[in-house]
Amino acid sequence: MKELIKDVTGKRVGVISLGCDKNRVDTEKMLGILSEKHTIVNDIEKAQIIIVNTCAFLESSRKESVNETLSAATYKQNGCAEKLIVTGCLPQKFIGELWKGLPEADAFLGVSDYGRINDVINEIYAGDRVNAVGAPCGECGIKRVATTDGYAYLKIADGCSNHCTYCLIPKIRGKYRSVPKEELINEVKSLGNVRELILVAQDTTKYGEDLKEKSSLPELIRALSALSNVGGIRLLYCYPENITEELINEFRCNAKMIRYIDIPLQHADDRVLKLMNRKGTGAEYLALIEKLKREIPGIAIRSTFITGFPGETEEAFDKLVEFLKKAQLFNAGFFKYSREEGTAAYNLPDQIKESVKTARLKKLYSAQKKIVLKNNKSLVGKTFKVFAEGFDDDRLVYYGRAYFNAPDVDGKIYFFSSEEVEYGEFYNVKLTQADGYDMIGERVL
């Protein structure tokens, strides 16, 4: 008869979270489970157990995940830490390689295994090395330990069923799975006062299509807007083909909707879009942008684009640059195509040289920077509510975000204030200067 495993409690646990905001939500839920039995510490050097929650979307993110894990392993080797656990996307996709290649790790959990974390800790302290990677499934509960101040991300779905030819997400996180509306409502209620709730998923606009009781993103938004602890709602990762009239109307009529939308377009050349397995055309994307600007005055539109995709000719690239000039997006992110083994695009002909990718990336950033500066200059002299986030010790000013700035991906607003500022609160700031992607202003008392 196997001896019962002792329940381990009271350990100091430090977590390193890598990757996207969806990964951050997973980390916060894991912290919630860990906090039931252990103490969470912010300083990794003080942790007895170190957990690295990894990303594996691109080769660069996989390298970062492995390097962070090896760095964390030094604390264990030096006797500062007792155990090392690796969780998330990297073990989900590459557990076979990691089990042999990372003997420093005591346990591995996948993207849907966070609920097992305390049991796994018991097992590794009993002397076992544990592979707890299971198939992608549901969320691990609603209890979270917040890692953001005043705002919070809400992951409304996981996985993806779009099968873009460059993307590993379906093979890592499985097919698209919406979280039932009532579960999301209860989760948001548990977060306390949230000035800004940011809805995220691989494709937020697809929300509810897979549920037994069909729902939609606008329905969810209305339910979340009714909660008294929610100040505003921001949308990220809205695929263009699913931006409906109902959703547009929600922007127009719902006072809690922040007039900002992130639409990952990825390209503007029709042939490249087809090779990517993306729905829509460059002309349709441009028409959508013009419609959003027309029907939702002042809306800030952000997007992301990939350059260097196999078969992207000079003509196709020029179309993308021209699209940026016509679209006049408030902001955009650009990425070089990463050839990922296991994706359909991996075996496509006409792969682009790395030097060409780099040169094109620079041209895209240069083109968009001019657009951003023009947009920002048009805001000088205007006053906006700014969500205060901190103090810049170099500039000796406060900084924060207006409605047209999402956390981490957009610029900041640096502002002077003759009175003390409380982080997580809104202040009226008059913008006085455009500073590249950022703005400079003064608090209006």
PDB file of N, CA and C in Angstrom, residues 1 31 101 104 201 220 224 240 265 326 375 425 441 445:
ATOM      1  N   MET A   1       0.853  -1.201   0.000  1.00  0.00           N
ATOM      2  CA  MET A   1       0.000   0.000   0.000  1.00  0.00           C
ATOM      3  C   MET A   1       0.883   1.243   0.000  1.00  0.00           C
ATOM      4  N   LEU A  31      -1.747  31.943  -8.428  1.00  0.00           N
ATOM      5  CA  LEU A  31      -1.392  32.576  -7.159  1.00  0.00           C
ATOM      6  C   LEU A  31      -2.535  32.472  -6.157  1.00  0.00           C
ATOM      7  N   GLY A 101      15.493  17.588 -21.129  1.00  0.00           N
ATOM      8  CA  GLY A 101      16.414  18.709 -21.313  1.00  0.00           C
ATOM      9  C   GLY A 101      16.503  19.663 -20.144  1.00  0.00           C
ATOM     10  N   GLU A 104      16.701  20.245 -14.107  1.00  0.00           N
ATOM     11  CA  GLU A 104      16.684  21.143 -12.950  1.00  0.00           C
ATOM     12  C   GLU A 104      15.267  21.339 -12.407  1.00  0.00           C
ATOM     13  N   ALA A 201      -8.717  37.488 -25.034  1.00  0.00           N
ATOM     14  CA  ALA A 201      -8.801  36.097 -25.493  1.00  0.00           C
ATOM     15  C   ALA A 201      -7.976  36.045 -26.760  1.00  0.00           C
ATOM     16  N   LEU A 220     -22.164  39.829 -23.198  1.00  0.00           N
ATOM     17  CA  LEU A 220     -21.249  39.769 -22.061  1.00  0.00           C
ATOM     18  C   LEU A 220     -20.893  41.163 -21.583  1.00  0.00           C
ATOM     19  N   LEU A 224     -21.388  42.682 -17.810  1.00  0.00           N
ATOM     20  CA  LEU A 224     -20.273  43.182 -17.002  1.00  0.00           C
ATOM     21  C   LEU A 224     -20.453  44.664 -16.682  1.00  0.00           C
ATOM     22  N   PRO A 240     -11.383  41.245 -37.148  1.00  0.00           N
ATOM     23  CA  PRO A 240     -12.192  42.187 -37.945  1.00  0.00           C
ATOM     24  C   PRO A 240     -13.498  41.602 -38.462  1.00  0.00           C
ATOM     25  N   LEU A 265      -4.821  42.762 -37.492  1.00  0.00           N
ATOM     26  CA  LEU A 265      -5.065  42.587 -38.927  1.00  0.00           C
ATOM     27  C   LEU A 265      -3.993  41.717 -39.583  1.00  0.00           C
ATOM     28  N   LYS A 326      -3.003  55.150 -45.158  1.00  0.00           N
ATOM     29  CA  LYS A 326      -4.428  55.405 -45.348  1.00  0.00           C
ATOM     30  C   LYS A 326      -5.217  55.187 -44.054  1.00  0.00           C
ATOM     31  N   ASN A 375      -0.844  62.175 -34.934  1.00  0.00           N
ATOM     32  CA  ASN A 375      -2.014  61.995 -34.064  1.00  0.00           C
ATOM     33  C   ASN A 375      -1.809  62.683 -32.725  1.00  0.00           C
ATOM     34  N   GLU A 425      -5.908  56.204  -9.536  1.00  0.00           N
ATOM     35  CA  GLU A 425      -6.992  57.186  -9.605  1.00  0.00           C
ATOM     36  C   GLU A 425      -6.881  57.992 -10.899  1.00  0.00           C
ATOM     37  N   GLY A 441       2.160  66.470 -20.208  1.00  0.00           N
ATOM     38  CA  GLY A 441       1.079  67.352 -19.841  1.00  0.00           C
ATOM     39  C   GLY A 441       1.180  67.862 -18.422  1.00  0.00           C
ATOM     40  N   LEU A 445      -6.066  71.330 -11.910  1.00  0.00           N
ATOM     41  CA  LEU A 445      -6.669  71.261 -10.566  1.00  0.00           C
ATOM     42  C   LEU A 445      -8.059  71.889 -10.580  1.00  0.00           C
TER      43      LEU A 445
END
